[in-house]
XYZ file of N, CA, C and O in Angstrom:
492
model
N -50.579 -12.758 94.370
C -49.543 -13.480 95.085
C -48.547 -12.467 95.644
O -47.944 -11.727 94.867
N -48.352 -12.405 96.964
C -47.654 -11.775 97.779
C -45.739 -12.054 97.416
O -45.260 -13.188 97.439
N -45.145 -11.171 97.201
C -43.476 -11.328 96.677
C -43.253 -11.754 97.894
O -43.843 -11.231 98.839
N -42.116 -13.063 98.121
C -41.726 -13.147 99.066
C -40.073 -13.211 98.819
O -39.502 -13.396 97.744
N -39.309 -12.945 100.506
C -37.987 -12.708 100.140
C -37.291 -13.304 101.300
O -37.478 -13.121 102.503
N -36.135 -14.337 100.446
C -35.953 -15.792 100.772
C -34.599 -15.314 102.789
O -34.020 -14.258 103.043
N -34.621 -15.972 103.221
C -33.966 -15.456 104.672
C -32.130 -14.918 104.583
O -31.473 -14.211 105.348
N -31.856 -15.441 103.634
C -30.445 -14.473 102.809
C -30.790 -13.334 102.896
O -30.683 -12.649 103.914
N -31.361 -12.895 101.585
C -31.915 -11.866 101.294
C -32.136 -10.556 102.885
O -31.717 -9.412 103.062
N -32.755 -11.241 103.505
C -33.564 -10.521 104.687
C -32.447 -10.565 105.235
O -32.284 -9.437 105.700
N -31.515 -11.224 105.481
C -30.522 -11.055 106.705
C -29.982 -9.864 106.371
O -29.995 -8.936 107.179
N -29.301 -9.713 104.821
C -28.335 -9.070 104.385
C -29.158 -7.555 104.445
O -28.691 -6.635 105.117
N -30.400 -7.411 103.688
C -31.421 -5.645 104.215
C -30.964 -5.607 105.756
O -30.218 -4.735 106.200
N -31.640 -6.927 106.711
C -31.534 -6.396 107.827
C -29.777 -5.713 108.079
O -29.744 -4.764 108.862
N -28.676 -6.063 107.592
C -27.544 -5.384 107.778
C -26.988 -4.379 107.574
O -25.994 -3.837 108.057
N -28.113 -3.995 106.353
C -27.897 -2.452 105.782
C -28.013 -1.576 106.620
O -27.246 -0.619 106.729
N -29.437 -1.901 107.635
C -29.739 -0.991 108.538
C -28.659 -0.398 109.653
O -28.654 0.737 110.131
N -27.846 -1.375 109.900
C -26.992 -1.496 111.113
C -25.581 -1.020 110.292
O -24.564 -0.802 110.951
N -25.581 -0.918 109.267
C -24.352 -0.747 108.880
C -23.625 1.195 109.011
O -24.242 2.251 108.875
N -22.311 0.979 109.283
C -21.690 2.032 109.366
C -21.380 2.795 108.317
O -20.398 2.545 107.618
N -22.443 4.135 108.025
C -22.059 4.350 106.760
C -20.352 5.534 106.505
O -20.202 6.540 105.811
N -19.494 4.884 107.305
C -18.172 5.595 107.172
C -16.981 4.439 107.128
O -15.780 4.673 106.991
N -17.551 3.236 107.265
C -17.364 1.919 107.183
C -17.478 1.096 105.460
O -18.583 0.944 104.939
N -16.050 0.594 104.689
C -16.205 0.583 103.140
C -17.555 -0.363 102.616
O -18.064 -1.031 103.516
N -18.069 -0.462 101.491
C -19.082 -1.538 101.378
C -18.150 -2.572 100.850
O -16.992 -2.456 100.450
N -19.218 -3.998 100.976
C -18.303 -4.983 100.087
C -17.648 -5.355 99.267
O -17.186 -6.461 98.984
N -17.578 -4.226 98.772
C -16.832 -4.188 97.002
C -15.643 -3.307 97.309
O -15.058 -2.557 96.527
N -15.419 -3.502 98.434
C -14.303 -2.578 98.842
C -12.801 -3.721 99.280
O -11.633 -3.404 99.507
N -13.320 -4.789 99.266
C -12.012 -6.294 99.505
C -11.169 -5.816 99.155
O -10.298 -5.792 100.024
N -10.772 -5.175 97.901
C -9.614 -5.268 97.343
C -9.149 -3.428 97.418
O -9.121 -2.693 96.431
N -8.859 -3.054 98.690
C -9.021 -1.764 98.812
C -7.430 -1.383 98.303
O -6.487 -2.053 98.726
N -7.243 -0.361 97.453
C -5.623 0.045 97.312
C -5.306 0.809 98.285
O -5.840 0.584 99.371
N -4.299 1.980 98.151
C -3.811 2.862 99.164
C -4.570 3.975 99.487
O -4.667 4.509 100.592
N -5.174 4.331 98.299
C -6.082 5.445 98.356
C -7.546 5.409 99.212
O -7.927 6.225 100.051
N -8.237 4.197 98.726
C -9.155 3.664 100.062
C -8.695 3.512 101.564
O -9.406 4.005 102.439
N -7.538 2.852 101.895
C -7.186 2.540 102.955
C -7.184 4.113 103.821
O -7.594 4.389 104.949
N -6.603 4.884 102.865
C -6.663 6.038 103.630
C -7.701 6.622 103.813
O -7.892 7.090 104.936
N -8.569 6.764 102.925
C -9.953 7.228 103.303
C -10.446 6.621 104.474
O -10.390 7.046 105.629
N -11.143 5.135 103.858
C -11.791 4.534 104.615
C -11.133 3.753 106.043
O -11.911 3.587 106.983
N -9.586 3.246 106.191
C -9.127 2.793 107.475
C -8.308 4.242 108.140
O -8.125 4.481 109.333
N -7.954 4.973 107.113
C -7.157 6.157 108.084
C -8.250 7.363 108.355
O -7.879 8.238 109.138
N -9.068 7.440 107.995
C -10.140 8.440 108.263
C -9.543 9.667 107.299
O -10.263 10.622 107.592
N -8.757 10.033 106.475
C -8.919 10.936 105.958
C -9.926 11.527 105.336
O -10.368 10.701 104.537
N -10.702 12.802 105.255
C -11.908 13.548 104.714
C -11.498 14.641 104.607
O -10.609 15.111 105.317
N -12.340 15.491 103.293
C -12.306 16.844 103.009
C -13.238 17.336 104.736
O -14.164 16.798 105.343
N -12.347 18.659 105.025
C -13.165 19.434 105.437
C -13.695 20.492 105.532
O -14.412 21.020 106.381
N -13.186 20.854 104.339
C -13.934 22.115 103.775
C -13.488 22.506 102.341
O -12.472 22.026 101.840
N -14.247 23.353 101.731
C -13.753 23.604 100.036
C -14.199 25.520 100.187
O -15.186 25.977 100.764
N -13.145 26.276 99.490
C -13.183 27.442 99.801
C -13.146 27.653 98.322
O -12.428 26.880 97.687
N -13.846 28.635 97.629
C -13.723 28.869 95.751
C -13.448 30.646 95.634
O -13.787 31.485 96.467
N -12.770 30.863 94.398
C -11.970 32.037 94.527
C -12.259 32.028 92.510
O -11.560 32.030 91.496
N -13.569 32.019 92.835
C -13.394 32.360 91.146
C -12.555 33.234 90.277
O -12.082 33.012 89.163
N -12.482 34.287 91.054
C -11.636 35.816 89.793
C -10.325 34.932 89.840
O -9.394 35.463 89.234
N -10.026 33.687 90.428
C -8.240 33.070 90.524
C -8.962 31.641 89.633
O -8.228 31.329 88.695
N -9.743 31.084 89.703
C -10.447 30.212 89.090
C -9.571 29.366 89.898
O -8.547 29.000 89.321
N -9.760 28.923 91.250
C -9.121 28.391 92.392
C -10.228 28.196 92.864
O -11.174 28.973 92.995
N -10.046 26.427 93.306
C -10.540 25.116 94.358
C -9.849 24.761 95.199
O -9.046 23.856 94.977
N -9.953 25.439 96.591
C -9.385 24.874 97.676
C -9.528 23.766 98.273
O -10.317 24.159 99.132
N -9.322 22.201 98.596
C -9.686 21.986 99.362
C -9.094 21.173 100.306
O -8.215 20.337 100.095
N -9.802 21.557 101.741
C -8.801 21.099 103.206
C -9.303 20.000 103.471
O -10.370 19.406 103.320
N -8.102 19.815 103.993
C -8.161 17.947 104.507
C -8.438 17.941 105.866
O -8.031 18.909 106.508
N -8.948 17.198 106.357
C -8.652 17.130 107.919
C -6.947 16.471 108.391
O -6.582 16.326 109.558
N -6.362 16.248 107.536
C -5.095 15.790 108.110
C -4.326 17.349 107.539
O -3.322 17.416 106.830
N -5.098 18.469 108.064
C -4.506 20.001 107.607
C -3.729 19.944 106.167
O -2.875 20.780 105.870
N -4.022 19.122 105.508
C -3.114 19.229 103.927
C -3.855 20.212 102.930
O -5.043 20.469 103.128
N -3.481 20.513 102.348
C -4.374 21.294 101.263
C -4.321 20.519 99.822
O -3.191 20.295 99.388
N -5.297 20.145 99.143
C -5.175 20.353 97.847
C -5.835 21.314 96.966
O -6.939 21.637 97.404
N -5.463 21.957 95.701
C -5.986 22.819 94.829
C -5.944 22.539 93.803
O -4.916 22.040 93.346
N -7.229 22.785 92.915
C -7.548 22.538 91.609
C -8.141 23.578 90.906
O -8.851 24.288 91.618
N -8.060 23.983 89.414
C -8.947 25.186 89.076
C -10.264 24.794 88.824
O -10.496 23.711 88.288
N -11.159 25.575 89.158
C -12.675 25.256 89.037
C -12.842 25.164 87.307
O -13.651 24.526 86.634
N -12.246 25.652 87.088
C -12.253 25.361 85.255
C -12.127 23.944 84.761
O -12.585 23.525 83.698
N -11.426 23.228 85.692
C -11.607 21.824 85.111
C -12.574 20.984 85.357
O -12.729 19.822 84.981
N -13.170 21.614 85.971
C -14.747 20.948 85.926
C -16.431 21.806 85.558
O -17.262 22.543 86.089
N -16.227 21.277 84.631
C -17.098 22.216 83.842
C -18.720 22.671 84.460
O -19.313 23.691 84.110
N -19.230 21.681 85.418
C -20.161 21.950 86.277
C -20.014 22.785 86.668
O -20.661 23.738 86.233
N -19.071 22.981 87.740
C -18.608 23.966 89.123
C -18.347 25.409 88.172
O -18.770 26.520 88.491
N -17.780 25.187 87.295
C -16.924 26.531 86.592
C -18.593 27.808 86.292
O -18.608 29.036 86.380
N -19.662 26.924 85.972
C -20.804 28.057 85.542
C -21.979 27.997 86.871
O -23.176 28.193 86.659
N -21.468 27.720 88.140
C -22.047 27.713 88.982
C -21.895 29.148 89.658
O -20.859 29.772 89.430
N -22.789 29.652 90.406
C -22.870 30.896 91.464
C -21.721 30.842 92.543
O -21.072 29.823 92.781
N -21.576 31.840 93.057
C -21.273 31.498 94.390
C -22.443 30.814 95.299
O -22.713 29.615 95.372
N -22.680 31.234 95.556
C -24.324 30.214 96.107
C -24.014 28.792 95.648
O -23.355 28.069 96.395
N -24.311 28.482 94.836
C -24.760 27.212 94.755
C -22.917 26.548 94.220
O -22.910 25.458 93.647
N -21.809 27.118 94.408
C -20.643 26.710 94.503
C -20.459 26.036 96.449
O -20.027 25.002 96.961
N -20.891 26.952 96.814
C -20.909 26.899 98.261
C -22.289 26.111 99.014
O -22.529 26.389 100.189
N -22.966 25.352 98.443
C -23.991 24.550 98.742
C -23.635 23.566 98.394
O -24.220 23.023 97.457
N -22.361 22.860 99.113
C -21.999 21.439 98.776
C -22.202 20.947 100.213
O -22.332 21.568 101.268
N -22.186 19.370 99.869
C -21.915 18.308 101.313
C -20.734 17.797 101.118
O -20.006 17.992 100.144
N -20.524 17.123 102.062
C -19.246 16.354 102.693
C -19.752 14.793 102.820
O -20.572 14.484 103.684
N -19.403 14.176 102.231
C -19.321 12.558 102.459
C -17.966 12.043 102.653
O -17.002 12.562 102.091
N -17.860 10.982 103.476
C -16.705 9.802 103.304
C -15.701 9.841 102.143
O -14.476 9.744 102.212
N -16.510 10.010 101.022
C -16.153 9.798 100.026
C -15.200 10.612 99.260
O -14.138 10.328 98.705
N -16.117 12.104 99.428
C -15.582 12.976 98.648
C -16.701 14.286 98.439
O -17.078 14.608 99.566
N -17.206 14.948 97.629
C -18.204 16.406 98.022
C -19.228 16.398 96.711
O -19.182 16.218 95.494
N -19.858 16.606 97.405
C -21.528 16.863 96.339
C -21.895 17.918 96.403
O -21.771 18.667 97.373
N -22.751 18.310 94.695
C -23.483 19.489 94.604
C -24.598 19.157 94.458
O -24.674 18.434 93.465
N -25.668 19.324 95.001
C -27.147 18.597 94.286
C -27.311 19.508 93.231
O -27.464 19.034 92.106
N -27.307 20.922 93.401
C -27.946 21.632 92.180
C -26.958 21.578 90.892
O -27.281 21.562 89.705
N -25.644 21.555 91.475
C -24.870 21.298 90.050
C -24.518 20.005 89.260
O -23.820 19.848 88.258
N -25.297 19.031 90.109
C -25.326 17.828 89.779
C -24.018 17.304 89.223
O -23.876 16.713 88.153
N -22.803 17.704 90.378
C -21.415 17.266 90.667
C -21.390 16.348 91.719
O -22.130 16.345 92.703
N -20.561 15.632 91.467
C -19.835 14.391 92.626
C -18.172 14.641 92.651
O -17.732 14.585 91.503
N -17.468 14.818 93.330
C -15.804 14.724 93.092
C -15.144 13.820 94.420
O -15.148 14.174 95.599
N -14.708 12.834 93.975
C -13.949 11.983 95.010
C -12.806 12.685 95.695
O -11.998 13.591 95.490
N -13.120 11.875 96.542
C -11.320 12.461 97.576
C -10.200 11.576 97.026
O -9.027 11.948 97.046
N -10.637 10.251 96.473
C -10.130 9.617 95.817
C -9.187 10.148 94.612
O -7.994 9.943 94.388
N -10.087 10.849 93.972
C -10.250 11.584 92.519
C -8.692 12.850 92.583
O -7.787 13.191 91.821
N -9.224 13.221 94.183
C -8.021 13.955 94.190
C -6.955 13.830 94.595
O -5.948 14.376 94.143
N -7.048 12.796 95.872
C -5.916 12.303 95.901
C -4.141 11.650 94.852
O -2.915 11.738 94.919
N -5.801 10.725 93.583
C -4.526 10.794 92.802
C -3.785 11.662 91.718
O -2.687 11.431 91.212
N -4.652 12.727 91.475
C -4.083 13.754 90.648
C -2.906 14.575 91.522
O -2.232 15.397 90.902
N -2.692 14.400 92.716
C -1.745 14.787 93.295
C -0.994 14.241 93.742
O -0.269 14.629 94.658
N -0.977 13.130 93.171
C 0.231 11.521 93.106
C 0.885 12.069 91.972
O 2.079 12.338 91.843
N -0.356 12.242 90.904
C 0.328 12.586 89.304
C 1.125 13.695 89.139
O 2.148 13.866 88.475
N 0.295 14.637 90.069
C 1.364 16.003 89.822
C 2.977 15.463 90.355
O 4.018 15.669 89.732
N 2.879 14.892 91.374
C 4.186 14.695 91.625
C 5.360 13.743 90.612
O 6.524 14.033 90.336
N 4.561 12.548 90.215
C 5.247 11.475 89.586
C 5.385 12.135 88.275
O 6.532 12.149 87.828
N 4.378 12.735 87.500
C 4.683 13.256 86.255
C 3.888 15.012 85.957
O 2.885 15.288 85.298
N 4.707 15.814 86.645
C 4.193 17.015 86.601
C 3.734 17.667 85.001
O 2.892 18.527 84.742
N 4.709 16.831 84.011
C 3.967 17.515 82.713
C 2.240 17.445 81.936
O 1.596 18.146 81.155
N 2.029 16.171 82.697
C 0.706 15.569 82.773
C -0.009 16.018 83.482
O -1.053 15.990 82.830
N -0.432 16.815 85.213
C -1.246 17.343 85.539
C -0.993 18.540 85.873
O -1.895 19.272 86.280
C-alpha cells in the first residue's frame, strides 16, 4: 500500500519550497526584540576574525558594530586550529562550524551584550 499524503499536508511541503529562507519560520509569531532585529531589521554577522595568543572572538555586524567574546568560553572553538576556526558559515541566524560541530546565535550574542551592559558583574 502506497503512503498517501492528505492535500494540507502537500500544500504546506509545496510552501517550503517557495519559502524565503531569510524570512522567520512559524514559530517565530511571538518574535521579541532580538528576532525582530535579526529577522525584520536584517541584522547579520559578517565576519568573525580569531586572535588566539589574546583568546579573542571578533565578531562584525553588518550594522559595523562589533561584538567580542573569548574563544575560551566555548569550549569547541577554544581546541580548534586556525583552519578549521576559520572554516565557518554565515546564516540568518548566527555562524557554524561543521568540523567543530559549533552553532552560535546572533541571538546568543546579542543578549550577552544586553547583559554586559544591564549587569556587568555577570558577563
Amino acid at each position: 500500500m502506497k503512503p498517501s499524503i492528505d492535500k494540507e499536508t502537500e500544500a504546506y511541503l509545496a510552501s517550503l519550497d517557495e519559502k524565503n529562507p531569510d524570512e522567520p519560520d512559524y514559530y517565530f509569531r511571538d518574535m521579541d526584540e532580538y528576532d525582530k532585529l535579526i529577522y525584520e531589521g536584517g541584522l547579520r554577522v559578517q565576519r568573525v576574525i580569531f586572535e588566539k595568543e589574546l583568546d579573542l572572538m571578533v565578531i562584525l555586524l553588518n550594522s559595523k558594530k562589533i561584538i567580542t567574546r573569548s574563544i575560551s568560553e566555548f569550549p569547541r572553538l577554544e581546541v580548534g586550529n586556525d583552519e578549521q576556526l576559520n572554516a565557518y558559515e554565515i546564516s540568518p541566524s548566527g555562524i557554524h562550524w561543521d568540523e567543530l560541530d559549533e552553532d552560535l546565535s546572533l541571538k546568543g550574542f546579542l543578549r550577552h551584550e544586553v547583559n554586559k551592559v544591564l549587569r556587568p558583574e555577570v558577563a
